[in-house]
Coordinates of C-alpha atoms in Angstrom, one line a residue:
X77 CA 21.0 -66.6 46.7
X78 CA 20.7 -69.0 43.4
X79 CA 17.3 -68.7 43.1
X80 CA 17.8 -64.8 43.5
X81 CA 19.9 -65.2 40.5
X82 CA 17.6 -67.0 38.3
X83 CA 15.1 -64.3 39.0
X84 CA 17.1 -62.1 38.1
X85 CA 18.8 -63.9 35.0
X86 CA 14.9 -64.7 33.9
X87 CA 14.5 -60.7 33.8
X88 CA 16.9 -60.1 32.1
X89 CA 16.4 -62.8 29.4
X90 CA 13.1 -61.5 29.5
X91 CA 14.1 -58.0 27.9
X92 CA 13.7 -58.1 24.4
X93 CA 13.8 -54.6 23.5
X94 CA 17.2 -53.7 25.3
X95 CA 20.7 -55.0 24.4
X96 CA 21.5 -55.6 28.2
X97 CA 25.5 -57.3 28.5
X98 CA 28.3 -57.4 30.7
X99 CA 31.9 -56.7 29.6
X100 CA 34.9 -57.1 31.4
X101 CA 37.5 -54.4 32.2
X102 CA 39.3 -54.7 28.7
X103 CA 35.9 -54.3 27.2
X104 CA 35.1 -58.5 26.0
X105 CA 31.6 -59.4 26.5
X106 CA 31.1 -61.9 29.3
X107 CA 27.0 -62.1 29.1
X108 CA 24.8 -62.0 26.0
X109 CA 21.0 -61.4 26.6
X110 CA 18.4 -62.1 23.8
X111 CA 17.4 -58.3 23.5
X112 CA 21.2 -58.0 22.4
X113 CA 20.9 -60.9 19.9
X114 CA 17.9 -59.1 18.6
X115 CA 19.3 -55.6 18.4
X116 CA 22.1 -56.8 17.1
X117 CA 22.0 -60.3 15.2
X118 CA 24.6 -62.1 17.1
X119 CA 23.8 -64.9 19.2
X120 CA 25.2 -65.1 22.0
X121 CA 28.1 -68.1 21.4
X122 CA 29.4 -65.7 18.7
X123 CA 29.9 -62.8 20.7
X124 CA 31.2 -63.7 24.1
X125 CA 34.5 -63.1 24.3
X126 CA 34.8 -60.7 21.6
X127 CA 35.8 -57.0 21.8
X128 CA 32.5 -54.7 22.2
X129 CA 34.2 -52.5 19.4
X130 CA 33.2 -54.7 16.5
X131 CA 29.5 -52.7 17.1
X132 CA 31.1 -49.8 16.7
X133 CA 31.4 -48.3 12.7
X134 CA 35.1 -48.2 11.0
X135 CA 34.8 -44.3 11.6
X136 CA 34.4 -44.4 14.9
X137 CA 36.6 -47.6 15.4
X138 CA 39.2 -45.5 13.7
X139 CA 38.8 -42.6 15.8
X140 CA 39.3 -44.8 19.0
X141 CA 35.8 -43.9 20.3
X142 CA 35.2 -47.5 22.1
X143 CA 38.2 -47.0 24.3
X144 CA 37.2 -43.5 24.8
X145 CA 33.5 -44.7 26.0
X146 CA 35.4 -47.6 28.5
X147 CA 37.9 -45.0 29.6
X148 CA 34.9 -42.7 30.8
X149 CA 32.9 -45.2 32.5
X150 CA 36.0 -46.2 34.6
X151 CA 36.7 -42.6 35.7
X152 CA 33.3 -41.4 35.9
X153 CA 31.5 -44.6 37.1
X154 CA 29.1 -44.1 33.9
X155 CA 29.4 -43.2 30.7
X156 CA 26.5 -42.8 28.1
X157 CA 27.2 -42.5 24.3
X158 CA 24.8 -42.6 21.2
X159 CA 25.8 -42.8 17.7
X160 CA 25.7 -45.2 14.5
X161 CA 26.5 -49.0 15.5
X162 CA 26.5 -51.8 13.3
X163 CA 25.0 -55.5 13.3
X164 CA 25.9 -58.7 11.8
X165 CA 24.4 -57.9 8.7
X166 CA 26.7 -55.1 8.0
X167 CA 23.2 -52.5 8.7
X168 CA 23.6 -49.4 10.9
X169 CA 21.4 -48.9 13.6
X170 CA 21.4 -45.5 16.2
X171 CA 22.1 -46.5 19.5
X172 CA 22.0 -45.3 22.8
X173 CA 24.3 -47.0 25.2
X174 CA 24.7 -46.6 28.4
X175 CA 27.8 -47.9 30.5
X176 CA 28.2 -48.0 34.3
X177 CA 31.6 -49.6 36.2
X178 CA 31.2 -52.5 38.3
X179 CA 34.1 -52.7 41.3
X180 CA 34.8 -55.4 43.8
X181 CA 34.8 -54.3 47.6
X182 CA 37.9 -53.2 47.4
X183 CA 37.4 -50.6 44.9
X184 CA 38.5 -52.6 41.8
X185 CA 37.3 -52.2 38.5
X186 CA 35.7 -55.6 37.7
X187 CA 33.9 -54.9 34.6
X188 CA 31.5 -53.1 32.7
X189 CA 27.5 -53.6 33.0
X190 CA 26.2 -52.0 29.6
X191 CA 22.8 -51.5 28.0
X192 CA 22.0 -50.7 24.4
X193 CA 19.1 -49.9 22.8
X194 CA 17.7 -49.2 19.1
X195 CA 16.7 -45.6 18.4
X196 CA 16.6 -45.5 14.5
X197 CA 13.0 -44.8 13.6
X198 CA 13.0 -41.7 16.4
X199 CA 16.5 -40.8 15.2
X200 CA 15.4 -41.2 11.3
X201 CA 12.2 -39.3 12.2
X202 CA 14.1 -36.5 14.2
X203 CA 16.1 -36.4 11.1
X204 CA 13.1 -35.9 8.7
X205 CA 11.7 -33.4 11.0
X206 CA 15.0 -31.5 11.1
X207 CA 14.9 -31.7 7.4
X208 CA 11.5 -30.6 6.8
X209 CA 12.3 -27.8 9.3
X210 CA 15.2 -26.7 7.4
X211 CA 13.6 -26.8 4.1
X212 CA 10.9 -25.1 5.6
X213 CA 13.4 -22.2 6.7
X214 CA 14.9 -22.0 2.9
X215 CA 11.1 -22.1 2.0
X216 CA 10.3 -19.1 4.5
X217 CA 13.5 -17.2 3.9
X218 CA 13.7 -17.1 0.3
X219 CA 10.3 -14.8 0.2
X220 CA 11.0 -11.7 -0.6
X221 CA 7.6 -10.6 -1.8
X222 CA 6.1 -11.1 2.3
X223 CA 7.0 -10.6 5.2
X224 CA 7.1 -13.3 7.4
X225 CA 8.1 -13.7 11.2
X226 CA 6.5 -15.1 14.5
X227 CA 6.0 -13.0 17.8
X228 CA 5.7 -14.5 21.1
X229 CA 2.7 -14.5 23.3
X230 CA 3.4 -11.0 23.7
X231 CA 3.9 -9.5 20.7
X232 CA 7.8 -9.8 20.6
X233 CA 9.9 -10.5 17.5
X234 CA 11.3 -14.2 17.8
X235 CA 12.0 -15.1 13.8
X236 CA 12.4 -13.1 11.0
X237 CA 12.5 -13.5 7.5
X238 CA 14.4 -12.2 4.7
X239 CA 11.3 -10.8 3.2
X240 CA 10.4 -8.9 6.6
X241 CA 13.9 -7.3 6.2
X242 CA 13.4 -6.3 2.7
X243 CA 9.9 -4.7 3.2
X244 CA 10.1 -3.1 6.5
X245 CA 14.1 -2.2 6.6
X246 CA 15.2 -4.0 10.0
X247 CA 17.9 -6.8 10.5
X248 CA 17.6 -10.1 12.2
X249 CA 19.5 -8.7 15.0
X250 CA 17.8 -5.6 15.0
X251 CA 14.8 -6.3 15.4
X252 CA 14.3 -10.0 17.3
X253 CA 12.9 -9.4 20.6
X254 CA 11.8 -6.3 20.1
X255 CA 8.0 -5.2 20.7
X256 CA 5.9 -6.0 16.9
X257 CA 4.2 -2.2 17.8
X258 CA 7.0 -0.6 16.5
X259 CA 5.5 -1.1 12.8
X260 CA 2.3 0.8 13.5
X261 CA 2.3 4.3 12.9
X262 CA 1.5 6.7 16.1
X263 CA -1.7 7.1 15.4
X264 CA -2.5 3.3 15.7
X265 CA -0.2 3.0 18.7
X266 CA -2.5 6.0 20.1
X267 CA -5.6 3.8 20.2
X268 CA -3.2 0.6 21.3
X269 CA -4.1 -1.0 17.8
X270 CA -1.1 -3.4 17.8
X271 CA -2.5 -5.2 21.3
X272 CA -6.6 -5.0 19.6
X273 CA -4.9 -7.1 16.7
X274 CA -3.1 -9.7 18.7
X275 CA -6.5 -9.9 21.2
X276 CA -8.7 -10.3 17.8
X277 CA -6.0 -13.3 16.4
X278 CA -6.3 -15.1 19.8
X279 CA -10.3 -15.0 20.5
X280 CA -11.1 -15.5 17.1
X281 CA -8.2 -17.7 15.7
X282 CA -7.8 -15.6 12.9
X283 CA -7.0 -11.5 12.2
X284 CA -6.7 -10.1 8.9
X285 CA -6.8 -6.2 8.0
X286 CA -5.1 -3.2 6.2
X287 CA -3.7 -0.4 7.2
X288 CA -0.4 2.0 6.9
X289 CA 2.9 0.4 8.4
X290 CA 6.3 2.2 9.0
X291 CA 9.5 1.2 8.1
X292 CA 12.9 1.5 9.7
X293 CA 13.4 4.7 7.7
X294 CA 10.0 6.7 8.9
X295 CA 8.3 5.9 5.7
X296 CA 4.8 4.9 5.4
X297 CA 3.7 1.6 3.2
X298 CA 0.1 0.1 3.0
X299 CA 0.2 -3.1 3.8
X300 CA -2.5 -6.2 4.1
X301 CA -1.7 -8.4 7.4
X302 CA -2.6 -11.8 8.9
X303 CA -2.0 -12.8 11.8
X304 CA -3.0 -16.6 13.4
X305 CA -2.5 -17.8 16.9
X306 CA 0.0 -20.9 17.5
X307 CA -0.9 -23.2 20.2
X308 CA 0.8 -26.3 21.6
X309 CA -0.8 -28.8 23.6
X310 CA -4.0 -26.5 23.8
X311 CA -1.5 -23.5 24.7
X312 CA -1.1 -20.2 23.2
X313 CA 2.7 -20.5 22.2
X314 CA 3.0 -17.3 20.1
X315 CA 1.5 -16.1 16.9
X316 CA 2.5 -16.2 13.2
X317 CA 2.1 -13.0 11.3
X318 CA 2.0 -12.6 7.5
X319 CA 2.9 -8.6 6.0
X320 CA 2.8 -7.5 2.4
X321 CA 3.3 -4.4 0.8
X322 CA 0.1 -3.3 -1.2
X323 CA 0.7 0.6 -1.9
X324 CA 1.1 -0.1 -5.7
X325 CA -2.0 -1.5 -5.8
X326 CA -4.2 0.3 -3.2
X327 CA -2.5 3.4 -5.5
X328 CA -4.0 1.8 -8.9
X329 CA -6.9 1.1 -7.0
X330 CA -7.1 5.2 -5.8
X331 CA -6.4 6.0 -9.2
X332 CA -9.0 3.7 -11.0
X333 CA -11.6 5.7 -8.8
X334 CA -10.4 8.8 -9.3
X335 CA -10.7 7.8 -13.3
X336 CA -14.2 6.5 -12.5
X337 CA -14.9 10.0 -10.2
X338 CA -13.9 12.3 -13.0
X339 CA -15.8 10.4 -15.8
X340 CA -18.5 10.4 -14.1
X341 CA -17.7 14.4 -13.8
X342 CA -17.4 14.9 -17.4
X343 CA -20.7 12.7 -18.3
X344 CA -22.7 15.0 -15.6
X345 CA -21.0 18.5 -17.0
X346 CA -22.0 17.1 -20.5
X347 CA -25.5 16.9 -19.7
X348 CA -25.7 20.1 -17.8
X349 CA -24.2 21.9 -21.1
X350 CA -26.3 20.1 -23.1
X351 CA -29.7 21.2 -20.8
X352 CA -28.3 24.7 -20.2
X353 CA -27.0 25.0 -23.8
X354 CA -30.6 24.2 -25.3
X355 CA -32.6 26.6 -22.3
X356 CA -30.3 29.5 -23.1
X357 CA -30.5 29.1 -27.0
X358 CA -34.6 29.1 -26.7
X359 CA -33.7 31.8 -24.4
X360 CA -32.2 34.1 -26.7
X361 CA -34.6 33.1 -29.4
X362 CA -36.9 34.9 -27.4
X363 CA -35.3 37.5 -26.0
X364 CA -34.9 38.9 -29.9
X365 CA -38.5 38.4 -30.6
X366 CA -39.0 40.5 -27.5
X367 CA -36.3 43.0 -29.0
X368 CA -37.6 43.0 -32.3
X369 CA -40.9 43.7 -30.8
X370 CA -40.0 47.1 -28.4
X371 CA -38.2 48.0 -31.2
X372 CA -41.3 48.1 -33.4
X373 CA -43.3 50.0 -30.9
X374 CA -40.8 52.6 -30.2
X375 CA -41.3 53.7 -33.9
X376 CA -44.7 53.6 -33.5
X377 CA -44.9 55.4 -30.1
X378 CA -43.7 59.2 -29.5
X379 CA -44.8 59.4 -25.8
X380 CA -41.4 60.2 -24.0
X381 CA -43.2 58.1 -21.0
X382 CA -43.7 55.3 -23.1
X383 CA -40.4 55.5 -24.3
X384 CA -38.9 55.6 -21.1
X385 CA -41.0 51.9 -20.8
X386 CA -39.2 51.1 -24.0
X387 CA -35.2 51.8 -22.8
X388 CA -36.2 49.9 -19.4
X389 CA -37.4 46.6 -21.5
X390 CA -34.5 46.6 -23.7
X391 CA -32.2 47.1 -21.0
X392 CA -33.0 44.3 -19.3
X393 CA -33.0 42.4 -22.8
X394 CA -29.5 43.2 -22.7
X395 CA -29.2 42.0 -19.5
X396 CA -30.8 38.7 -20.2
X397 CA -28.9 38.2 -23.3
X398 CA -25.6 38.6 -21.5
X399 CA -26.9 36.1 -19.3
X400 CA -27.9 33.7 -22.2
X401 CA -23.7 34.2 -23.3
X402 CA -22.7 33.2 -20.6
X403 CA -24.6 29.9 -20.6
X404 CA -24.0 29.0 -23.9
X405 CA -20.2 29.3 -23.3
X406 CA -20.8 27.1 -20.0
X407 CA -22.5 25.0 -23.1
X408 CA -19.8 25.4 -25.7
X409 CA -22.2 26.4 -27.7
X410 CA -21.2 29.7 -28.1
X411 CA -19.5 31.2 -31.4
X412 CA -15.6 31.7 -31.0
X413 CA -12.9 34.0 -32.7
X414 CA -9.7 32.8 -31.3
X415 CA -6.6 34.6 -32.1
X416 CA -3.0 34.5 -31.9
X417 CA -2.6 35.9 -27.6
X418 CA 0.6 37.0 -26.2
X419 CA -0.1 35.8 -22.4
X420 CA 2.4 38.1 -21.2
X421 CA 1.2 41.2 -22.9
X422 CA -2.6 40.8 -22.1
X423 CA -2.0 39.8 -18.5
X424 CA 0.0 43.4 -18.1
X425 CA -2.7 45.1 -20.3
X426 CA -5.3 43.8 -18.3
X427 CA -3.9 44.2 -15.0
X428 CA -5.3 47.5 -13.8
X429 CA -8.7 45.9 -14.9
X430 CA -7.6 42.9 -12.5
X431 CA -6.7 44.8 -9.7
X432 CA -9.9 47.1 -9.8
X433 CA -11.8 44.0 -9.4
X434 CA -9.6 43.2 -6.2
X435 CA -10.2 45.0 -2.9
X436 CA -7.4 47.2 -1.3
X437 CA -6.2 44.2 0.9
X438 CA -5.3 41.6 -1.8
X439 CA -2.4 41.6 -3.6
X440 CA -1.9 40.9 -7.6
X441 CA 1.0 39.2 -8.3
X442 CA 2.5 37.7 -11.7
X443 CA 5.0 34.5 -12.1
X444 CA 5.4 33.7 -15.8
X445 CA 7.8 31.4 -17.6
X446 CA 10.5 33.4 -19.6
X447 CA 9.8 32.6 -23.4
X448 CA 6.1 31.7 -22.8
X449 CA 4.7 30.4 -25.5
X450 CA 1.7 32.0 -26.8
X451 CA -2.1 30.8 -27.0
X452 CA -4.8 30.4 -29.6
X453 CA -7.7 31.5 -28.3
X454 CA -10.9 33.9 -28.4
X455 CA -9.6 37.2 -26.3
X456 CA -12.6 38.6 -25.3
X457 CA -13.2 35.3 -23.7
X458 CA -9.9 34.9 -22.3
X459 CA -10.3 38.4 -20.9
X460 CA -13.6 37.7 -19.4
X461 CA -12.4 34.5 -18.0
X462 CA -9.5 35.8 -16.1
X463 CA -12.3 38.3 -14.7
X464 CA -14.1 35.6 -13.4
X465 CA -11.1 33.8 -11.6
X466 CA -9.9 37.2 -10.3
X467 CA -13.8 38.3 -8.6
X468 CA -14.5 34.9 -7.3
X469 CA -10.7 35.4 -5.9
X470 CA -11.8 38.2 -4.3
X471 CA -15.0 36.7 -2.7
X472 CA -12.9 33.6 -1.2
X473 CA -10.4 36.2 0.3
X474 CA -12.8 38.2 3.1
X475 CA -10.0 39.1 5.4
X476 CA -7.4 40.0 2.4
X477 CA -4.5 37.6 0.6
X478 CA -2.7 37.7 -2.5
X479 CA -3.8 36.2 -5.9
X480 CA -1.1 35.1 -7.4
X481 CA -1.0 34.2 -11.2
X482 CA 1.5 31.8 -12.9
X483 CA 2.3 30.9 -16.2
X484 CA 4.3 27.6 -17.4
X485 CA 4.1 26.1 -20.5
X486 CA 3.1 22.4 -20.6
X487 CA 4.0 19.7 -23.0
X488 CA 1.3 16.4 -22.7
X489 CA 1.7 13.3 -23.8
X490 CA -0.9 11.1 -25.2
X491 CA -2.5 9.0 -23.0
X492 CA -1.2 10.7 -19.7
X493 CA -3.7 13.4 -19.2
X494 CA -7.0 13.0 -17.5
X495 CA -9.0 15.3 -19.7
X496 CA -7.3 13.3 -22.5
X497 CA -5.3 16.3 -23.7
X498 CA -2.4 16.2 -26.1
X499 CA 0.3 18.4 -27.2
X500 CA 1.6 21.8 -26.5
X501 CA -0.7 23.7 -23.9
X502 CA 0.3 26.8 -21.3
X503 CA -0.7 26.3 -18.1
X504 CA -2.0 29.3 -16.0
X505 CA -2.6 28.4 -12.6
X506 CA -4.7 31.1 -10.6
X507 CA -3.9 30.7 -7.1
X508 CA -5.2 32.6 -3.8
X509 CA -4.7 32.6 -0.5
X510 CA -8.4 32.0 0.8
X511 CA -10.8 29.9 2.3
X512 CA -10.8 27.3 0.3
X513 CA -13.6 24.6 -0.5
X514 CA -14.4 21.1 0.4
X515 CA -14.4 18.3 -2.2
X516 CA -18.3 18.2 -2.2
X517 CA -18.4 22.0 -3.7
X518 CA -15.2 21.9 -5.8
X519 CA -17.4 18.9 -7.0
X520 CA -20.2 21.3 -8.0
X521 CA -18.2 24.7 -8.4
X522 CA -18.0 24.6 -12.4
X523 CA -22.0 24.1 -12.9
X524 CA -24.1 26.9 -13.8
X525 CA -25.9 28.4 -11.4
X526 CA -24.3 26.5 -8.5
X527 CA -23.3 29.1 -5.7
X528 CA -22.2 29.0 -2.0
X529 CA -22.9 33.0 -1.7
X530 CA -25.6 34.5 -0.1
X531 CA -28.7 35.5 -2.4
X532 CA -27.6 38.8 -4.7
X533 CA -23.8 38.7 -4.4
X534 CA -23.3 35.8 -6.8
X535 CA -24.5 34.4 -10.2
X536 CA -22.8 30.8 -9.9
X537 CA -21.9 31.7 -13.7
X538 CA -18.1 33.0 -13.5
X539 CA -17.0 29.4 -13.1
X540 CA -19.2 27.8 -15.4
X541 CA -18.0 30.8 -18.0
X542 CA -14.5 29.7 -17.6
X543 CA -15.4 25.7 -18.0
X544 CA -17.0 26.2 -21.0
X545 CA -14.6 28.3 -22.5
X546 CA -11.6 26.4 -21.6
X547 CA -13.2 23.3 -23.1
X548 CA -14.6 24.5 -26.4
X549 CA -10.9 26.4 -26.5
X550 CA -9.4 22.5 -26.5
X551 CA -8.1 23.0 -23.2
X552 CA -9.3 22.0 -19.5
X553 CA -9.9 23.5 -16.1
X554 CA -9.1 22.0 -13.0
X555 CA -9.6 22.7 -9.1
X556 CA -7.1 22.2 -6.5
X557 CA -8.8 23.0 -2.8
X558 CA -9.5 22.4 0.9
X559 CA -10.5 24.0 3.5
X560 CA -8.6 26.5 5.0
X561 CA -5.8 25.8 2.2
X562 CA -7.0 28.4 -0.5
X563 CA -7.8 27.5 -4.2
X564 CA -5.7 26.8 -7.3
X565 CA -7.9 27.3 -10.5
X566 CA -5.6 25.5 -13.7
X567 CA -6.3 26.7 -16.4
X568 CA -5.0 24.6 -19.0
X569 CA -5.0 26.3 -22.8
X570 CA -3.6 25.3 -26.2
X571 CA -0.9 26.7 -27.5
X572 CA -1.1 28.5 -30.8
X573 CA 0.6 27.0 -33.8
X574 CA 1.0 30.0 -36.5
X575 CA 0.8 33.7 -36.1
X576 CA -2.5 35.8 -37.4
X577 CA -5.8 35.3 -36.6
X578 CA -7.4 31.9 -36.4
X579 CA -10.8 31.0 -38.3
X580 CA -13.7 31.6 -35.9
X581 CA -15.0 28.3 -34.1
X582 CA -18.6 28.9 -34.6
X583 CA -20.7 26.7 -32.0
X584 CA -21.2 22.8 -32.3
X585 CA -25.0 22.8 -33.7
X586 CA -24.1 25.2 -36.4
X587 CA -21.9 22.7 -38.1
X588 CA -18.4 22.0 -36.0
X589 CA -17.7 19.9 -33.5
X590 CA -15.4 21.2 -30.6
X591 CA -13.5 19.0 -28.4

């Protein structure tokens, strides 16, 4: 039995990393082993006999914590406690403890056999984690810019950010533990987008894309999202996924190419002009030496057969120089007389003339602004454009419609319009109810010549009429289509700023340039 209890004294003495003691039932330290000199800087002679509570802090001395920790051991057979404790030196140490009653065969409580042992670095390190983690949390919670959250394995809400609640509407507590699919609109739920995105994140360790997102309200954002895979110990744990809100800037983006689409436009309708403007001009040039020409031979010539020749030539003379008008004003190179018009009035006066060109089955109708302002322009062109509008109407509308005609006046500031117009202006949007045209030949619809009608029933120079007088007028013309929608032709004019007649615009190679 002694040499049992050397062994066993020798193990214990042995045990440098544990404060390993016994204390007796009023808690005074009967045994001292050199772990518990180590942990705690007392040697042993100084410590046996004295109360256990001097390890204890003053708080928790205070607080009566090392009669608590004796008084649960007793009643419970073991007690374990862990908290500050304090050495010789006066320095704190975290300490786990752990105190089990010792009882005679009788059942009486004989002491206390305790073990104590230094847990500050984990302690200060769980600390410094639980910091960082916090700070991270202030870190992650004070965006407001992204969204940021994690999903489980599964694609469920487990964190959410106060950014996430800002962008996409939803709570904390509305949202955690529901399914991350919710976000997607129908259409990407449709083709099980949300589950192609968490699949793509966990093969390739990485998923990145943009797309439209919904928000708790129904409305629709474009966002650009991450989202990376977590794993732990080699095991998928969840993913972390990353949302902003890019609308405004897809939007400039949209806008940047619809600049870039309609200068591109203008350049390519300059150049047409320019081409058709010098054609027609050599055109005409000829057609009066032609003219000039019949003319000469019909007072030279008294056959009534020959004659006969003669009237069909300058007929289609005529013809031809209409033709060349209407490509010069496509070029803006035609002379202009603009005058003071009353919208009002020469829409009722030419009416009749409007609805002649009509079929039957389509309906004229007029919405104009009370107190419309009036418009300084050339009438005969004006007339002749709303022509145009009205016959190509007609064309569009096969199975009958209406064509409806509205008048507002407009007021443009500078720098806001995408033909770069300025000022006062009326407005006259030309709508019907047809088939409407794809981009690709609303692209194409104001150059001369250009026609989706079969061969005879179309010049492709009605449009190109009403470009080129809009333009040389100081105004615009614009197309608002798609298929099966009908068409909206604006016709954007300026308005006029004195009552008479305006000096005639005469075309840009005879001296004036036209905007």
């Amino acid at each position: 039995m002694a040499a049992g209890e050397r062994s066993f004294r020798l193990l214990i003495d042995a045990v440098s990393d544990h404060a390993i003691y016994l204390l007796d039932p009023q808690g005074r330290i009967i045994t001292w082993n050199p772990g518990a000199e180590r942990t705690t800087g007392y040697l042993a002679d100084e410590v046996t006999g004295q109360d256990f509570s001097r390890f204890f802090t003053l708080e928790d001395q205070a607080a009566g914590r090392p009669g608590q920790v004796l008084a649960a051991a007793a009643a419970d057979g073991r007690c374990e406690d862990e908290g500050w404790q304090v050495r010789k030196d006066g320095s704190r140490f975290w300490a786990t403890t752990v105190l089990d009653a010792i009882r005679g065969e009788d059942g009486e409580l004989i002491g206390f056999a305790g073990i104590t042992r230094d847990f500050t670095e984990r302690k200060l390190a769980e600390d410094a984690l639980r910091a960082s983690e916090r700070q991270f949390r202030r870190l992650v919670q004070g965006v407001t810019d992204y969204a940021i959250f994690m999903l489980d394995p599964d694609g469920y809400v487990t964190s959410w950010n106060s950014g996430a609640a800002v962008l996409k509407g939803y709570r904390a507590d509305e949202i955690i533990g529901q399914h991350f699919s919710r976000f997607y609109t129908e259409e990407d739920r449709a083709i099980d987008q949300p589950a192609r995105a968490l699949a793509a994140a966990r093969e390739r360790g990485h998923f990145e894309k943009e797309g439209w997102r919904v928000r708790k309200d129904g409305s629709r954002f474009f966002a650009s999202v991450v989202i990376d895979p977590i794993h732990e110990n080699g095991q998928l744990v969840g993913f972390a996924k990353v949302t902003r809100d890019i609308t405004e800037r897809r939007q400039a983006q949209e806008a940047l190419e619809e600049a870039r689409e309609q200068l591109f436009q203008a350049q390519k309708m300059e150049a047409i002009g320019q081409l058709t403007g010098g054609v027609a001009h050599d055109f005409n040039n000829l057609l009066q030496a032609i003219s000039g020409c019949l003319q000469m031979v019909e007072r030279r010539v008294d056959d009534p057969r020959v004659r006969e020749i003669l009237v069909a030539g300058q007929q289609a003379i005529d013809r031809g120089a209409r033709l060349t008008q209407q490509l010069l004003a496509f070029a803006r190179r035609q002379p202009l007389h603009p005058e003071r018009i009353d919208i009002g009035t020469t829409l009722r006066a030419t009416s009749e003339l409007l609805a002649r060109s009509l079929r039957a089955d389509i309906r004229l109708k007029m919405e104009l602004e009370p107190d419309l302002w009036p418009i300084e322009a050339d009438p005969t062109q004006f007339e002749l454009a709303l022509l145009n509008l009205a016959v190509n109407a007609r064309d569009a509308m096969p199975d009958g419609g209406q064509l409806t005609i509205e008048g507002q006046n407009l007021s443009l500031a500078p720098g806001r319009d995408p033909d770069g117009l300025a000022g006062d202006f009326v407005r006259l949007r030309v709508i019907d109810t047809g088939t409407g045209m794809p981009a690709e030949v609303a692209a194409r619809a104001c150059e001369p010549f250009f026609t989706t009608k079969e061969v005879g029933k179309g010049s492709g120079l009605g449009l190109s009429q009403v470009y080129g007088f809009a333009r040389q007028s100081g105004g615009a013309v614009r197309i608002e289509t798609r298929p099966g929608a009908g068409t909206t032709i604006v016709l954007v004019l300026p308005r006029a700023q004195a009552a008479g007649h305006g000096a005639s615009l005469p075309a840009p190679d005879q001296g004036t340039a036209v905007a």
